[in-house]
Amino acid sequence: TAENDGNAGLFFLGAGGNAYYASIENLKIDNVCVETSTTYNENAQAGIVVSHGTTSIKNVTVTNSSVIGGKYTGAIAGFIDGGSITGCTVQDCTVSGQYKIGGVVGQIGAGAGNVTNNTLTGVALESANVLAGKTAVIGKFVGDWNATTGECSGNTFSGTTDATGDI
């Protein structure tokens, strides 16, 4: 499912820029493809969850799937600004984006966030169609961390990536 602004995901939390608190827990997803349209805007995000607010994502499992996105791309979420992603599993998946790409989340916004105790196995992270004038930022768990607070710990990764660090 894609919004008219180019964001793509199975769940839209706070869609349309209306930030609010939301949570998703204990969900298993297998064999899906989430992909932004070819006419998305520069700030498009893609993930199982598209979030415009503080989001709590816990115990979500994504297997045998792919996420293809724009600026913010992650297997679980494209972007979170506050909240947490914890206890999630991503297995045998491909995550491909243009700019900020992470195995769990593409970017943590200035509102902070916690990415803890997640497991990624057989996950391929890659950049494609990088935005003009930009350099792709790829992190095993978080593509880009824009907050001054938060935690990224207890995560395990076994896969393929050009990432130079855990976040």
PDB file of C-alpha atoms in Angstrom:
ATOM      1  CA  THR A   1       0.000   0.000   0.000  1.00  0.00           C
ATOM      2  CA  ALA A   2       1.347   3.430  -0.853  1.00  0.00           C
ATOM      3  CA  GLU A   3       0.172   6.905   0.091  1.00  0.00           C
ATOM      4  CA  ASN A   4      -0.027   9.700  -2.437  1.00  0.00           C
ATOM      5  CA  ASP A   5       3.200  11.152  -0.997  1.00  0.00           C
ATOM      6  CA  GLY A   6       5.141   8.029  -1.993  1.00  0.00           C
ATOM      7  CA  ASN A   7       5.386   6.372   1.430  1.00  0.00           C
ATOM      8  CA  ALA A   8       4.876   2.609   1.286  1.00  0.00           C
ATOM      9  CA  GLY A   9       4.078   0.127   4.055  1.00  0.00           C
ATOM     10  CA  LEU A  10       1.575  -2.361   5.379  1.00  0.00           C
ATOM     11  CA  PHE A  11       0.707  -0.141   8.359  1.00  0.00           C
ATOM     12  CA  PHE A  12       0.493   3.664   8.371  1.00  0.00           C
ATOM     13  CA  LEU A  13       0.681   5.192  11.833  1.00  0.00           C
ATOM     14  CA  GLY A  14      -0.073   8.901  12.022  1.00  0.00           C
ATOM     15  CA  ALA A  15      -0.378   9.113   8.246  1.00  0.00           C
ATOM     16  CA  GLY A  16      -0.473  12.484   6.584  1.00  0.00           C
ATOM     17  CA  GLY A  17       1.863  14.091   9.107  1.00  0.00           C
ATOM     18  CA  ASN A  18      -0.580  13.782  12.025  1.00  0.00           C
ATOM     19  CA  ALA A  19       1.810  12.514  14.663  1.00  0.00           C
ATOM     20  CA  TYR A  20       0.417  10.408  17.491  1.00  0.00           C
ATOM     21  CA  TYR A  21       1.381   7.500  19.721  1.00  0.00           C
ATOM     22  CA  ALA A  22       0.782   4.031  18.304  1.00  0.00           C
ATOM     23  CA  SER A  23       2.004   0.488  18.806  1.00  0.00           C
ATOM     24  CA  ILE A  24       2.230  -2.803  16.963  1.00  0.00           C
ATOM     25  CA  GLU A  25       3.042  -6.021  18.836  1.00  0.00           C
ATOM     26  CA  ASN A  26       3.291  -9.764  18.248  1.00  0.00           C
ATOM     27  CA  LEU A  27       2.941  -9.771  14.475  1.00  0.00           C
ATOM     28  CA  LYS A  28       4.370 -12.266  11.936  1.00  0.00           C
ATOM     29  CA  ILE A  29       4.743 -11.280   8.292  1.00  0.00           C
ATOM     30  CA  ASP A  30       5.997 -13.632   5.585  1.00  0.00           C
ATOM     31  CA  ASN A  31       6.653 -13.245   1.858  1.00  0.00           C
ATOM     32  CA  VAL A  32       5.640  -9.625   1.243  1.00  0.00           C
ATOM     33  CA  CYS A  33       7.106  -6.902  -0.942  1.00  0.00           C
ATOM     34  CA  VAL A  34       6.749  -3.291   0.151  1.00  0.00           C
ATOM     35  CA  GLU A  35       7.808  -0.868  -2.577  1.00  0.00           C
ATOM     36  CA  THR A  36       7.471   2.870  -3.087  1.00  0.00           C
ATOM     37  CA  SER A  37       6.013   4.070  -6.358  1.00  0.00           C
ATOM     38  CA  THR A  38       8.307   5.420  -9.041  1.00  0.00           C
ATOM     39  CA  THR A  39       6.827   8.902  -8.552  1.00  0.00           C
ATOM     40  CA  TYR A  40       7.529   9.288  -4.817  1.00  0.00           C
ATOM     41  CA  ASN A  41       8.849  12.480  -3.289  1.00  0.00           C
ATOM     42  CA  GLU A  42      12.396  12.850  -1.979  1.00  0.00           C
ATOM     43  CA  ASN A  43      11.361  12.206   1.651  1.00  0.00           C
ATOM     44  CA  ALA A  44       9.449   8.988   1.000  1.00  0.00           C
ATOM     45  CA  GLN A  45       9.827   6.169   3.503  1.00  0.00           C
ATOM     46  CA  ALA A  46       9.237   2.442   3.215  1.00  0.00           C
ATOM     47  CA  GLY A  47       8.977  -0.349   5.764  1.00  0.00           C
ATOM     48  CA  ILE A  48       6.406  -2.711   7.190  1.00  0.00           C
ATOM     49  CA  VAL A  49       5.407   0.330   9.269  1.00  0.00           C
ATOM     50  CA  VAL A  50       5.273   3.930   8.000  1.00  0.00           C
ATOM     51  CA  SER A  51       5.357   6.129  11.070  1.00  0.00           C
ATOM     52  CA  HIS A  52       4.821   9.858  11.461  1.00  0.00           C
ATOM     53  CA  GLY A  53       4.890   9.852  15.253  1.00  0.00           C
ATOM     54  CA  THR A  54       6.090   8.118  18.380  1.00  0.00           C
ATOM     55  CA  THR A  55       5.804   4.419  17.676  1.00  0.00           C
ATOM     56  CA  SER A  56       6.326   1.288  19.758  1.00  0.00           C
ATOM     57  CA  ILE A  57       7.031  -1.825  17.686  1.00  0.00           C
ATOM     58  CA  LYS A  58       7.586  -5.025  19.648  1.00  0.00           C
ATOM     59  CA  ASN A  59       8.024  -8.701  18.708  1.00  0.00           C
ATOM     60  CA  VAL A  60       7.400  -8.263  14.966  1.00  0.00           C
ATOM     61  CA  THR A  61       8.832 -10.977  12.699  1.00  0.00           C
ATOM     62  CA  VAL A  62       9.421 -10.362   8.986  1.00  0.00           C
ATOM     63  CA  THR A  63      10.629 -13.286   6.833  1.00  0.00           C
ATOM     64  CA  ASN A  64      11.257 -13.961   3.137  1.00  0.00           C
ATOM     65  CA  SER A  65      10.356 -10.394   2.206  1.00  0.00           C
ATOM     66  CA  SER A  66      11.708  -7.259   0.548  1.00  0.00           C
ATOM     67  CA  VAL A  67      11.396  -3.543   1.195  1.00  0.00           C
ATOM     68  CA  ILE A  68      12.293  -1.149  -1.615  1.00  0.00           C
ATOM     69  CA  GLY A  69      12.112   2.509  -0.709  1.00  0.00           C
ATOM     70  CA  GLY A  70      13.212   6.082  -1.079  1.00  0.00           C
ATOM     71  CA  LYS A  71      15.037   8.274   1.422  1.00  0.00           C
ATOM     72  CA  TYR A  72      14.148   6.333   4.622  1.00  0.00           C
ATOM     73  CA  THR A  73      14.035   2.545   4.231  1.00  0.00           C
ATOM     74  CA  GLY A  74      14.069  -0.234   6.831  1.00  0.00           C
ATOM     75  CA  ALA A  75      12.688  -3.759   7.095  1.00  0.00           C
ATOM     76  CA  ILE A  76      10.564  -2.863  10.122  1.00  0.00           C
ATOM     77  CA  ALA A  77      10.097   0.922   9.745  1.00  0.00           C
ATOM     78  CA  GLY A  78      11.259   3.646   7.415  1.00  0.00           C
ATOM     79  CA  PHE A  79      11.465   6.317  10.112  1.00  0.00           C
ATOM     80  CA  ILE A  80      10.618   6.722  13.793  1.00  0.00           C
ATOM     81  CA  ASP A  81      10.756   9.909  15.805  1.00  0.00           C
ATOM     82  CA  GLY A  82      10.507   8.713  19.390  1.00  0.00           C
ATOM     83  CA  GLY A  83       9.403   5.317  20.582  1.00  0.00           C
ATOM     84  CA  SER A  84      11.121   1.983  20.218  1.00  0.00           C
ATOM     85  CA  ILE A  85      11.649  -1.101  18.124  1.00  0.00           C
ATOM     86  CA  THR A  86      12.458  -4.089  20.318  1.00  0.00           C
ATOM     87  CA  GLY A  87      12.515  -7.873  20.158  1.00  0.00           C
ATOM     88  CA  CYS A  88      11.913  -7.976  16.392  1.00  0.00           C
ATOM     89  CA  THR A  89      13.259 -10.560  13.935  1.00  0.00           C
ATOM     90  CA  VAL A  90      14.107  -9.991  10.274  1.00  0.00           C
ATOM     91  CA  GLN A  91      15.111 -13.131   8.372  1.00  0.00           C
ATOM     92  CA  ASP A  92      15.957 -13.799   4.719  1.00  0.00           C
ATOM     93  CA  CYS A  93      14.992 -10.323   3.548  1.00  0.00           C
ATOM     94  CA  THR A  94      16.316  -7.625   1.220  1.00  0.00           C
ATOM     95  CA  VAL A  95      16.207  -3.939   2.141  1.00  0.00           C
ATOM     96  CA  SER A  96      17.027  -1.511  -0.667  1.00  0.00           C
ATOM     97  CA  GLY A  97      16.762   2.264  -0.510  1.00  0.00           C
ATOM     98  CA  GLN A  98      18.108   5.476  -1.963  1.00  0.00           C
ATOM     99  CA  TYR A  99      19.684   7.208   0.977  1.00  0.00           C
ATOM    100  CA  LYS A 100      19.171   6.145   4.632  1.00  0.00           C
ATOM    101  CA  ILE A 101      18.907   2.354   4.820  1.00  0.00           C
ATOM    102  CA  GLY A 102      18.817   0.146   7.917  1.00  0.00           C
ATOM    103  CA  GLY A 103      18.038  -3.481   8.641  1.00  0.00           C
ATOM    104  CA  VAL A 104      15.504  -2.404  11.282  1.00  0.00           C
ATOM    105  CA  VAL A 105      14.805   1.298  10.589  1.00  0.00           C
ATOM    106  CA  GLY A 106      16.028   3.820   8.012  1.00  0.00           C
ATOM    107  CA  GLN A 107      16.296   6.772  10.406  1.00  0.00           C
ATOM    108  CA  ILE A 108      15.779   7.686  14.040  1.00  0.00           C
ATOM    109  CA  GLY A 109      14.541  11.286  14.088  1.00  0.00           C
ATOM    110  CA  ALA A 110      15.473  14.046  16.516  1.00  0.00           C
ATOM    111  CA  GLY A 111      12.784  12.807  18.937  1.00  0.00           C
ATOM    112  CA  ALA A 112      15.070   9.879  19.815  1.00  0.00           C
ATOM    113  CA  GLY A 113      14.278   6.194  19.899  1.00  0.00           C
ATOM    114  CA  ASN A 114      15.457   2.831  21.110  1.00  0.00           C
ATOM    115  CA  VAL A 115      16.410  -0.102  18.886  1.00  0.00           C
ATOM    116  CA  THR A 116      17.109  -3.030  21.191  1.00  0.00           C
ATOM    117  CA  ASN A 117      17.291  -6.831  21.207  1.00  0.00           C
ATOM    118  CA  ASN A 118      16.474  -7.319  17.530  1.00  0.00           C
ATOM    119  CA  THR A 119      17.804 -10.204  15.396  1.00  0.00           C
ATOM    120  CA  LEU A 120      18.646  -9.965  11.697  1.00  0.00           C
ATOM    121  CA  THR A 121      19.652 -13.129   9.827  1.00  0.00           C
ATOM    122  CA  GLY A 122      20.240 -13.449   6.092  1.00  0.00           C
ATOM    123  CA  VAL A 123      19.412  -9.782   5.524  1.00  0.00           C
ATOM    124  CA  ALA A 124      20.863  -8.006   2.478  1.00  0.00           C
ATOM    125  CA  LEU A 125      21.139  -4.212   2.762  1.00  0.00           C
ATOM    126  CA  GLU A 126      21.829  -2.184  -0.363  1.00  0.00           C
ATOM    127  CA  SER A 127      21.476   1.225  -1.926  1.00  0.00           C
ATOM    128  CA  ALA A 128      19.967   1.820  -5.346  1.00  0.00           C
ATOM    129  CA  ASN A 129      19.182   4.962  -7.338  1.00  0.00           C
ATOM    130  CA  VAL A 130      20.963   7.156  -4.774  1.00  0.00           C
ATOM    131  CA  LEU A 131      19.559  10.681  -4.679  1.00  0.00           C
ATOM    132  CA  ALA A 132      21.557  13.245  -6.663  1.00  0.00           C
ATOM    133  CA  GLY A 133      24.191  14.911  -4.504  1.00  0.00           C
ATOM    134  CA  LYS A 134      23.750  12.398  -1.645  1.00  0.00           C
ATOM    135  CA  THR A 135      25.796   9.511  -0.340  1.00  0.00           C
ATOM    136  CA  ALA A 136      23.902   6.440   0.807  1.00  0.00           C
ATOM    137  CA  VAL A 137      24.055   5.785   4.549  1.00  0.00           C
ATOM    138  CA  ILE A 138      23.651   2.105   5.385  1.00  0.00           C
ATOM    139  CA  GLY A 139      23.583   0.765   8.943  1.00  0.00           C
ATOM    140  CA  LYS A 140      23.115  -2.808  10.049  1.00  0.00           C
ATOM    141  CA  PHE A 141      20.254  -1.800  12.338  1.00  0.00           C
ATOM    142  CA  VAL A 142      19.681   1.956  11.897  1.00  0.00           C
ATOM    143  CA  GLY A 143      20.615   3.747   8.681  1.00  0.00           C
ATOM    144  CA  ASP A 144      20.926   7.200  10.232  1.00  0.00           C
ATOM    145  CA  TRP A 145      20.665   8.321  13.849  1.00  0.00           C
ATOM    146  CA  ASN A 146      19.567  11.960  14.099  1.00  0.00           C
ATOM    147  CA  ALA A 147      18.801  11.997  17.846  1.00  0.00           C
ATOM    148  CA  THR A 148      21.058  13.014  20.704  1.00  0.00           C
ATOM    149  CA  THR A 149      19.544  10.386  23.022  1.00  0.00           C
ATOM    150  CA  GLY A 150      18.386   6.797  22.702  1.00  0.00           C
ATOM    151  CA  GLU A 151      19.849   3.331  22.675  1.00  0.00           C
ATOM    152  CA  CYS A 152      20.919   0.803  20.049  1.00  0.00           C
ATOM    153  CA  SER A 153      21.995  -2.328  21.913  1.00  0.00           C
ATOM    154  CA  GLY A 154      21.571  -6.078  22.247  1.00  0.00           C
ATOM    155  CA  ASN A 155      21.001  -6.487  18.495  1.00  0.00           C
ATOM    156  CA  THR A 156      22.526  -9.312  16.415  1.00  0.00           C
ATOM    157  CA  PHE A 157      23.229  -9.295  12.676  1.00  0.00           C
ATOM    158  CA  SER A 158      24.219 -12.001  10.224  1.00  0.00           C
ATOM    159  CA  GLY A 159      23.852 -10.910   6.612  1.00  0.00           C
ATOM    160  CA  THR A 160      25.328  -8.866   3.795  1.00  0.00           C
ATOM    161  CA  THR A 161      25.873  -5.124   3.874  1.00  0.00           C
ATOM    162  CA  ASP A 162      28.281  -2.368   3.009  1.00  0.00           C
ATOM    163  CA  ALA A 163      27.574  -0.828   6.419  1.00  0.00           C
ATOM    164  CA  THR A 164      30.607   0.220   8.387  1.00  0.00           C
ATOM    165  CA  GLY A 165      28.919   0.198  11.789  1.00  0.00           C
ATOM    166  CA  ASP A 166      26.085  -1.275  13.776  1.00  0.00           C
ATOM    167  CA  ILE A 167      23.974   1.821  13.428  1.00  0.00           C
TER     168      ILE A 167
END
